[in-house]
PDB file of C-alpha atoms in Angstrom:
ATOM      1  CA  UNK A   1       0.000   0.000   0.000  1.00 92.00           C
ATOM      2  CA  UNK A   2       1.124   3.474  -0.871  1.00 96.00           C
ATOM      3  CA  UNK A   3       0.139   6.293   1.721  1.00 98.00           C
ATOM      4  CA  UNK A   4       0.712   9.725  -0.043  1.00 98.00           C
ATOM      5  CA  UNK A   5       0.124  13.133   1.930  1.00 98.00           C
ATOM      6  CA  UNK A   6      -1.722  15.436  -0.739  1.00 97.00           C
ATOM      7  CA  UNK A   7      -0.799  19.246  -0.492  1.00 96.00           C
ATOM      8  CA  UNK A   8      -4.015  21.819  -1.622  1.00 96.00           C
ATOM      9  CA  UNK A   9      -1.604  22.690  -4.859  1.00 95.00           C
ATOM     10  CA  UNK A  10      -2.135  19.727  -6.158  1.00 96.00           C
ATOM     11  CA  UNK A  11      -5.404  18.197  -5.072  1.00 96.00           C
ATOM     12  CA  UNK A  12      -7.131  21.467  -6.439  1.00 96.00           C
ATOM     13  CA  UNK A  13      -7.080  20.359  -9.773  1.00 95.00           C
ATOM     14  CA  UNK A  14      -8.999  17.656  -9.040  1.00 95.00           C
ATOM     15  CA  UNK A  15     -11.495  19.782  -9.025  1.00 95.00           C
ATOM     16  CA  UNK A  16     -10.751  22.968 -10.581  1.00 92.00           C
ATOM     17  CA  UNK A  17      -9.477  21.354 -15.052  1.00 90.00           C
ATOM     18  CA  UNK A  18      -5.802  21.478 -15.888  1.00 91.00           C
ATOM     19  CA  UNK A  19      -5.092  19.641 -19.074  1.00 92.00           C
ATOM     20  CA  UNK A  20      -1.575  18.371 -17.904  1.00 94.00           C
ATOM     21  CA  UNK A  21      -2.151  18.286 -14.212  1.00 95.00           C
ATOM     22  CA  UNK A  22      -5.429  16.904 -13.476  1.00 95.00           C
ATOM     23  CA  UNK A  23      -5.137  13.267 -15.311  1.00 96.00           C
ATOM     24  CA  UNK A  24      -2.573  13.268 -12.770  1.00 96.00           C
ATOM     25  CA  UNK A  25      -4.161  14.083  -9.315  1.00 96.00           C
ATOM     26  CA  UNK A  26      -6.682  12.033 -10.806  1.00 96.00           C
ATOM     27  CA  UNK A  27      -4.418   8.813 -11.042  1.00 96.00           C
ATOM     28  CA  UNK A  28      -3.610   8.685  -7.641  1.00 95.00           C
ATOM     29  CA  UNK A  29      -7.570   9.147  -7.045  1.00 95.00           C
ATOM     30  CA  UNK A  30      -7.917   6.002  -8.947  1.00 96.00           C
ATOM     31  CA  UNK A  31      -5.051   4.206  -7.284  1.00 96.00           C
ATOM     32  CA  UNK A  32      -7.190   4.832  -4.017  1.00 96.00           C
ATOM     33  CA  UNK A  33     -10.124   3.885  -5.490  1.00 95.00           C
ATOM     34  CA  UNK A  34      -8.671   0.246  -6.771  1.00 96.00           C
ATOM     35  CA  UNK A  35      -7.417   0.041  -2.796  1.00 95.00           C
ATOM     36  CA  UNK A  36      -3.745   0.412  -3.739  1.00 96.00           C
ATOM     37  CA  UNK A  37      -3.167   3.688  -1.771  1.00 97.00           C
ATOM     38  CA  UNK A  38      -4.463   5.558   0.718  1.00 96.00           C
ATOM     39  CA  UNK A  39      -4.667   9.574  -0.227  1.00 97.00           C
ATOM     40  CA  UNK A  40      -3.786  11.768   3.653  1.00 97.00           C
ATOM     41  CA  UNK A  41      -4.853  15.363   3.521  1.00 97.00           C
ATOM     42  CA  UNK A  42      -3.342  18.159   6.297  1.00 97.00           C
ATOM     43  CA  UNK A  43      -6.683  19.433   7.761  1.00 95.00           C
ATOM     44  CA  UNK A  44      -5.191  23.068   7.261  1.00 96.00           C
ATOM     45  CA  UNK A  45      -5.032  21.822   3.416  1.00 96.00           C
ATOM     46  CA  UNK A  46      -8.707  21.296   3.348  1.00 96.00           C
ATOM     47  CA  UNK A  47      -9.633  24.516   4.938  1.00 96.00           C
ATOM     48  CA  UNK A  48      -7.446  25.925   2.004  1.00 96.00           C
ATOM     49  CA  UNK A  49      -8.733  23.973  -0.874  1.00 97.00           C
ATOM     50  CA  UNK A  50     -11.883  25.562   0.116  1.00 96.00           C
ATOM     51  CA  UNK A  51     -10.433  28.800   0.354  1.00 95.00           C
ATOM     52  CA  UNK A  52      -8.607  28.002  -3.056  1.00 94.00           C
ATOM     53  CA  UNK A  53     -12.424  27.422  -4.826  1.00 95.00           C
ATOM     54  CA  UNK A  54     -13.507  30.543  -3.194  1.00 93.00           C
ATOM     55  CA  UNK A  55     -10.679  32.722  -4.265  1.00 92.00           C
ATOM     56  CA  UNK A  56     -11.328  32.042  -7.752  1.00 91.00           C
ATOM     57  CA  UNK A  57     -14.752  32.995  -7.876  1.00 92.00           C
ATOM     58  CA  UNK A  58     -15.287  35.456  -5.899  1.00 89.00           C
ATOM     59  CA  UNK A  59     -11.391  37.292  -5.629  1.00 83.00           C
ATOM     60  CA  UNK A  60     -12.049  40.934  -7.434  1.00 68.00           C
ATOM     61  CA  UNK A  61     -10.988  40.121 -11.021  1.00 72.00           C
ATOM     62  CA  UNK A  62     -13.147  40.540 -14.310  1.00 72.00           C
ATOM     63  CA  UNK A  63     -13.720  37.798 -15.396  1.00 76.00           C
ATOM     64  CA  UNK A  64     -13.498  35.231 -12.396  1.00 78.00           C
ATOM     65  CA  UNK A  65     -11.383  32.315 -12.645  1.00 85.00           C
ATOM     66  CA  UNK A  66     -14.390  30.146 -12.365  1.00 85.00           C
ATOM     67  CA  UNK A  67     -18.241  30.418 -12.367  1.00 88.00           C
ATOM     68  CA  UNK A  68     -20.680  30.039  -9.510  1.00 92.00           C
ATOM     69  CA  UNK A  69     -22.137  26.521 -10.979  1.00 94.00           C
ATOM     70  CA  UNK A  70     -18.222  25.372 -10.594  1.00 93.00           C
ATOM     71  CA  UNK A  71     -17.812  26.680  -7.642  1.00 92.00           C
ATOM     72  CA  UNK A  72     -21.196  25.175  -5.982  1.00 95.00           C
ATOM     73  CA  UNK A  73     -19.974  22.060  -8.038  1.00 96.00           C
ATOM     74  CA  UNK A  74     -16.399  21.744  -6.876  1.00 95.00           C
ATOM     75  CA  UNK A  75     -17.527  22.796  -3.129  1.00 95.00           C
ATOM     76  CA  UNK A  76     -19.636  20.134  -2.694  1.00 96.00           C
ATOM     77  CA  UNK A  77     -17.770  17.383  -4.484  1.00 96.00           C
ATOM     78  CA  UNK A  78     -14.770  17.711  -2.534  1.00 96.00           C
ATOM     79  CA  UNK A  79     -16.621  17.999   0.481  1.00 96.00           C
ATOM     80  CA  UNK A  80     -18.182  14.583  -0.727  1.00 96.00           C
ATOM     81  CA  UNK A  81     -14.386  13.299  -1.392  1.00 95.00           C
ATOM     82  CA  UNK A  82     -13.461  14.038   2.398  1.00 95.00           C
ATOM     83  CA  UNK A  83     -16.571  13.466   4.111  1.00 93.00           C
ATOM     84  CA  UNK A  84     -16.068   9.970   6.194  1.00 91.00           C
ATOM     85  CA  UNK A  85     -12.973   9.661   3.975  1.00 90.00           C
ATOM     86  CA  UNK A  86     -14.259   8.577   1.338  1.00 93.00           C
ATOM     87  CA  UNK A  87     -11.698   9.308  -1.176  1.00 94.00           C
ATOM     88  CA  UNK A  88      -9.493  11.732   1.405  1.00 96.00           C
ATOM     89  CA  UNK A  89      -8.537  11.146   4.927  1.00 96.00           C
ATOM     90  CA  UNK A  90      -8.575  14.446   6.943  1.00 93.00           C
ATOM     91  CA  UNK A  91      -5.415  14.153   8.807  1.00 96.00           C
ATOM     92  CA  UNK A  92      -5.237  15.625  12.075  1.00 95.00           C
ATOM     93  CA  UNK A  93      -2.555  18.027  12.923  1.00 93.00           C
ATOM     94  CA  UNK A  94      -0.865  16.899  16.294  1.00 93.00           C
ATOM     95  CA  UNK A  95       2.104  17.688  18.932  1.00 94.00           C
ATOM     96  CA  UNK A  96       4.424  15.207  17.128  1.00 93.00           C
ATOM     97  CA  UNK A  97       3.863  17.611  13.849  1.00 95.00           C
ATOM     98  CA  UNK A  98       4.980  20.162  15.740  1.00 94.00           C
ATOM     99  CA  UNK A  99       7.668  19.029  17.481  1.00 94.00           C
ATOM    100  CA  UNK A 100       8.771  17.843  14.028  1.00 96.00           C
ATOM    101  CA  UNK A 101       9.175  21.727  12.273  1.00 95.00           C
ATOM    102  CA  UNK A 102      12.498  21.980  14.451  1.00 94.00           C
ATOM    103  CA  UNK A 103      13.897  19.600  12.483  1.00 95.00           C
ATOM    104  CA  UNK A 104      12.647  21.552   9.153  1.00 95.00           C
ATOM    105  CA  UNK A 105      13.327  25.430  10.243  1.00 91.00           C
ATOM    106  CA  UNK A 106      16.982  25.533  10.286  1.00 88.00           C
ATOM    107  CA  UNK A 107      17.909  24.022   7.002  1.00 85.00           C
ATOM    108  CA  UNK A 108      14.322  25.998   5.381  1.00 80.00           C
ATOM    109  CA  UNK A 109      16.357  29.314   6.199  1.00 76.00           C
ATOM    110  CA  UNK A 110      19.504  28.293   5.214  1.00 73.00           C
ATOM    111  CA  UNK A 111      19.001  26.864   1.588  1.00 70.00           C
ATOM    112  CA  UNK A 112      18.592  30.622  -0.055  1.00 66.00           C
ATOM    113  CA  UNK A 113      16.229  29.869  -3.703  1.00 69.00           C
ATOM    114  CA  UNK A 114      14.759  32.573  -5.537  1.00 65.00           C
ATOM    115  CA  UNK A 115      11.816  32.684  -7.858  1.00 65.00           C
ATOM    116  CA  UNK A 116      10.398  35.106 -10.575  1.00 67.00           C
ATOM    117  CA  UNK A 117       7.364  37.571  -9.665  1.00 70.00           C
ATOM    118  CA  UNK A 118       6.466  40.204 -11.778  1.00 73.00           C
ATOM    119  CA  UNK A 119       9.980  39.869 -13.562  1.00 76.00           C
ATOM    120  CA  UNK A 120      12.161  40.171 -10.542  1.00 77.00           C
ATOM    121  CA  UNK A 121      14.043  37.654  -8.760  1.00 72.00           C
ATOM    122  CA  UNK A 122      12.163  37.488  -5.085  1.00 73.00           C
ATOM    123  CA  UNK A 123      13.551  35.339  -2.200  1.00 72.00           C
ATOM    124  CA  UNK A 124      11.432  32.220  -1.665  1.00 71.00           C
ATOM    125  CA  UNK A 125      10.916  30.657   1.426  1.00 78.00           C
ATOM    126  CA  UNK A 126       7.949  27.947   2.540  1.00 86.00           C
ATOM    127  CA  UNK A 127       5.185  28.968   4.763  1.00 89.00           C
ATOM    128  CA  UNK A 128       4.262  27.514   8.063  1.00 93.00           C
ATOM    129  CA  UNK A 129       1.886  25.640   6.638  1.00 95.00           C
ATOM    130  CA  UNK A 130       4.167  24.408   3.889  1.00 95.00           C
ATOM    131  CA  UNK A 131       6.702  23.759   6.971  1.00 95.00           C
ATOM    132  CA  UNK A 132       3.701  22.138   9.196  1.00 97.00           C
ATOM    133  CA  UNK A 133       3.169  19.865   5.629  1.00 97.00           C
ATOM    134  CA  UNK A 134       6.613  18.433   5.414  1.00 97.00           C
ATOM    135  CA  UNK A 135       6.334  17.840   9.164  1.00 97.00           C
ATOM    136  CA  UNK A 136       3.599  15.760   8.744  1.00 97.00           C
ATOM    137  CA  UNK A 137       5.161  13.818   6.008  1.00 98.00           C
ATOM    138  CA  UNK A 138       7.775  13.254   8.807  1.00 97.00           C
ATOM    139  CA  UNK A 139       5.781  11.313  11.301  1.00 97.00           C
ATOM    140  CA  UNK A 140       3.748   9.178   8.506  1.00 97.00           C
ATOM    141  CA  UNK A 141       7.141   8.054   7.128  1.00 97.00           C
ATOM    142  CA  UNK A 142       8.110   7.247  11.067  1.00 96.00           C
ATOM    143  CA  UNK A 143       4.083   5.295  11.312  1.00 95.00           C
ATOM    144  CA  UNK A 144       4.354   3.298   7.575  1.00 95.00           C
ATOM    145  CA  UNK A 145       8.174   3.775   6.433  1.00 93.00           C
ATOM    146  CA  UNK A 146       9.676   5.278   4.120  1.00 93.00           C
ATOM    147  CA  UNK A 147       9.102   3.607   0.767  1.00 95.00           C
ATOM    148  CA  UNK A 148       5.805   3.783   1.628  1.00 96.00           C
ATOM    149  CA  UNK A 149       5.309   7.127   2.105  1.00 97.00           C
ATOM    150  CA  UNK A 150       5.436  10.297  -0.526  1.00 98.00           C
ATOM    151  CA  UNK A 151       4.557  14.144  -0.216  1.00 98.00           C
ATOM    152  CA  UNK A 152       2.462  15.253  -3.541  1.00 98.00           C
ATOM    153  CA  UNK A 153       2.700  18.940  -3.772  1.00 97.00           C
ATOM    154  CA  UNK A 154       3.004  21.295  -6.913  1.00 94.00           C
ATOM    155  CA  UNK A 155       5.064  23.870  -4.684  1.00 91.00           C
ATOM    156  CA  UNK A 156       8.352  23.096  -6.383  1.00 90.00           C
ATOM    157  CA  UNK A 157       9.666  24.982  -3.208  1.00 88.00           C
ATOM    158  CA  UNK A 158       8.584  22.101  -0.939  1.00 93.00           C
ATOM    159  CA  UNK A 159       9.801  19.527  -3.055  1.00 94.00           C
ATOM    160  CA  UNK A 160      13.093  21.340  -3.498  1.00 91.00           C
ATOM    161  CA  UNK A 161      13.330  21.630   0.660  1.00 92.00           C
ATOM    162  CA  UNK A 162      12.239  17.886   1.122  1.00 94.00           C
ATOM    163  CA  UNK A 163      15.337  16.863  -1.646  1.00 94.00           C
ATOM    164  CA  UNK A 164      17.703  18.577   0.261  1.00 92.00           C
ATOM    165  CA  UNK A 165      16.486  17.401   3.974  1.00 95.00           C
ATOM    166  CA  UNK A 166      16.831  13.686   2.568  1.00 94.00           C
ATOM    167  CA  UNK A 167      20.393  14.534   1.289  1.00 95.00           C
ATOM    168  CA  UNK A 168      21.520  15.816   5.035  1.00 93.00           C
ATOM    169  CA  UNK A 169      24.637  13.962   6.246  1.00 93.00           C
ATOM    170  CA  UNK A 170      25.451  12.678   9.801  1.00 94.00           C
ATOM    171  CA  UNK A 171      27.490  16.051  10.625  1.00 94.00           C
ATOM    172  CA  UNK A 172      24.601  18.530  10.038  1.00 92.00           C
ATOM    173  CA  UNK A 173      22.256  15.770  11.758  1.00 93.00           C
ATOM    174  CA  UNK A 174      24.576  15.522  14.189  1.00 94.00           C
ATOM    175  CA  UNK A 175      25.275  19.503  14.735  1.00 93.00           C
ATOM    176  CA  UNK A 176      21.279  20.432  14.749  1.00 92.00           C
ATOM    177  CA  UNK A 177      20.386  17.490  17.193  1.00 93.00           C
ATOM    178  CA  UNK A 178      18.316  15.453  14.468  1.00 95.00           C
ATOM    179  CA  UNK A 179      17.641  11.913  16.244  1.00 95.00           C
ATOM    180  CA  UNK A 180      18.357   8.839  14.046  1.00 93.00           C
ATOM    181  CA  UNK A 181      14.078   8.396  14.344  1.00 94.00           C
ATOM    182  CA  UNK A 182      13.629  11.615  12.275  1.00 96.00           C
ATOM    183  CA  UNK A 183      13.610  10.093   8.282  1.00 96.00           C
ATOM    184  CA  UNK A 184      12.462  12.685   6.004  1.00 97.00           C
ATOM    185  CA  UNK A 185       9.954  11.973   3.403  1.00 97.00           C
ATOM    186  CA  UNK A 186       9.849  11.808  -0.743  1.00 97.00           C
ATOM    187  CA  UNK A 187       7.722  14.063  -2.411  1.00 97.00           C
ATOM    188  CA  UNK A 188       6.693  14.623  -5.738  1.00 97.00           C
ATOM    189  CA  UNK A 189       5.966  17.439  -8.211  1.00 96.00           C
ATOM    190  CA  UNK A 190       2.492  16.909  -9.344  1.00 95.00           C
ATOM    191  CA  UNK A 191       3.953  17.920 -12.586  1.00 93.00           C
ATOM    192  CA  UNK A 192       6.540  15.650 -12.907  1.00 92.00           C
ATOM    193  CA  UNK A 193       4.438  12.006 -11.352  1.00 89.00           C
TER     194      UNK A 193
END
């Protein structure tokens, strides 16, 4: 069994079309489906898909991203896809997440990336919900192991932080107090699976 920990930035296109991206999402929705995975979803990620539906249709913008029937449509049918778990499990945040960003923060702020916005390059750094997201990813990989265990995101940022945590050598383990308990998780562009 695969257990995968679905970010908003890529379950969104579930319901929300993307030629390229959602016969993707929509692979691992069939994979759960057949009963060969099992699809985790932060509860702060649900709260923001919903936010993510309602910021394209009603964000000030002529025209709106979507239109009221979608929204209405991809409202309730997620709600359907998390209600009783159905399709998604609405995983809990807990102390363990927590106690789990101090082994994320340092190296987050020390790995400098940039990205383009509005033509300029702008420093890029996850939020604490992208931090809290990885964190999570920690303690399934500690409850199911590691090869059966994978972050989906489309935040290239948090798939670029995860690369590098997984890469971390005994010294910087060693010198930031990272017990041997802490393994830290794949993840996968949505893009790219």
């Amino acid at each position: 069994m695969k257990y995968y920990l679905i970010d908003t930035s890529a379950v969104v296109y579930r319901y929300i079309p993307s030629t390229i991206l959602t016969p993707k999402i929509n692979r691992l929705i069939q994979q759960r489906q057949d009963g060969k995975a099992f699809l985790f979803m932060p509860n702060f990620c649900i709260a923001e898909v919903f936010n993510t539906f309602a910021k394209y249709r009603f964000r000030y913008r002529k025209p709106k991203k979507i239109s009221q029937e979608k929204y209405e449509e991809s409202h309730e049918n997620f709600a359907e896809a998390i209600q009783n778990a159905k399709l998604i499990y609405h995983y809990e945040l807990n102390r363990y997440h927590i106690l789990n960003v101090d082994y994320i923060v340092p190296f987050e702020h020390q790995f400098y990336l940039t990205r383009k916005t509005k033509g300029e390059d702008k420093e890029w750094f996850l939020s604490t919900f992208d931090i809290l997201f990885i964190s999570m990813g920690i303690e399934l990989v500690r409850m199911m192991g590691f090869d059966n265990v994978c972050l989906v995101s489309d935040d290239k940022r948090i798939i670029t932080i995860c690369s590098l945590l997984m890469k971390l050598g005994n010294y910087m383990r060693k010198k930031f107090g990272i017990p041997s308990y802490v393994i830290y998780p794949q993840a996968k562009l949505l893009s790219s699976m």
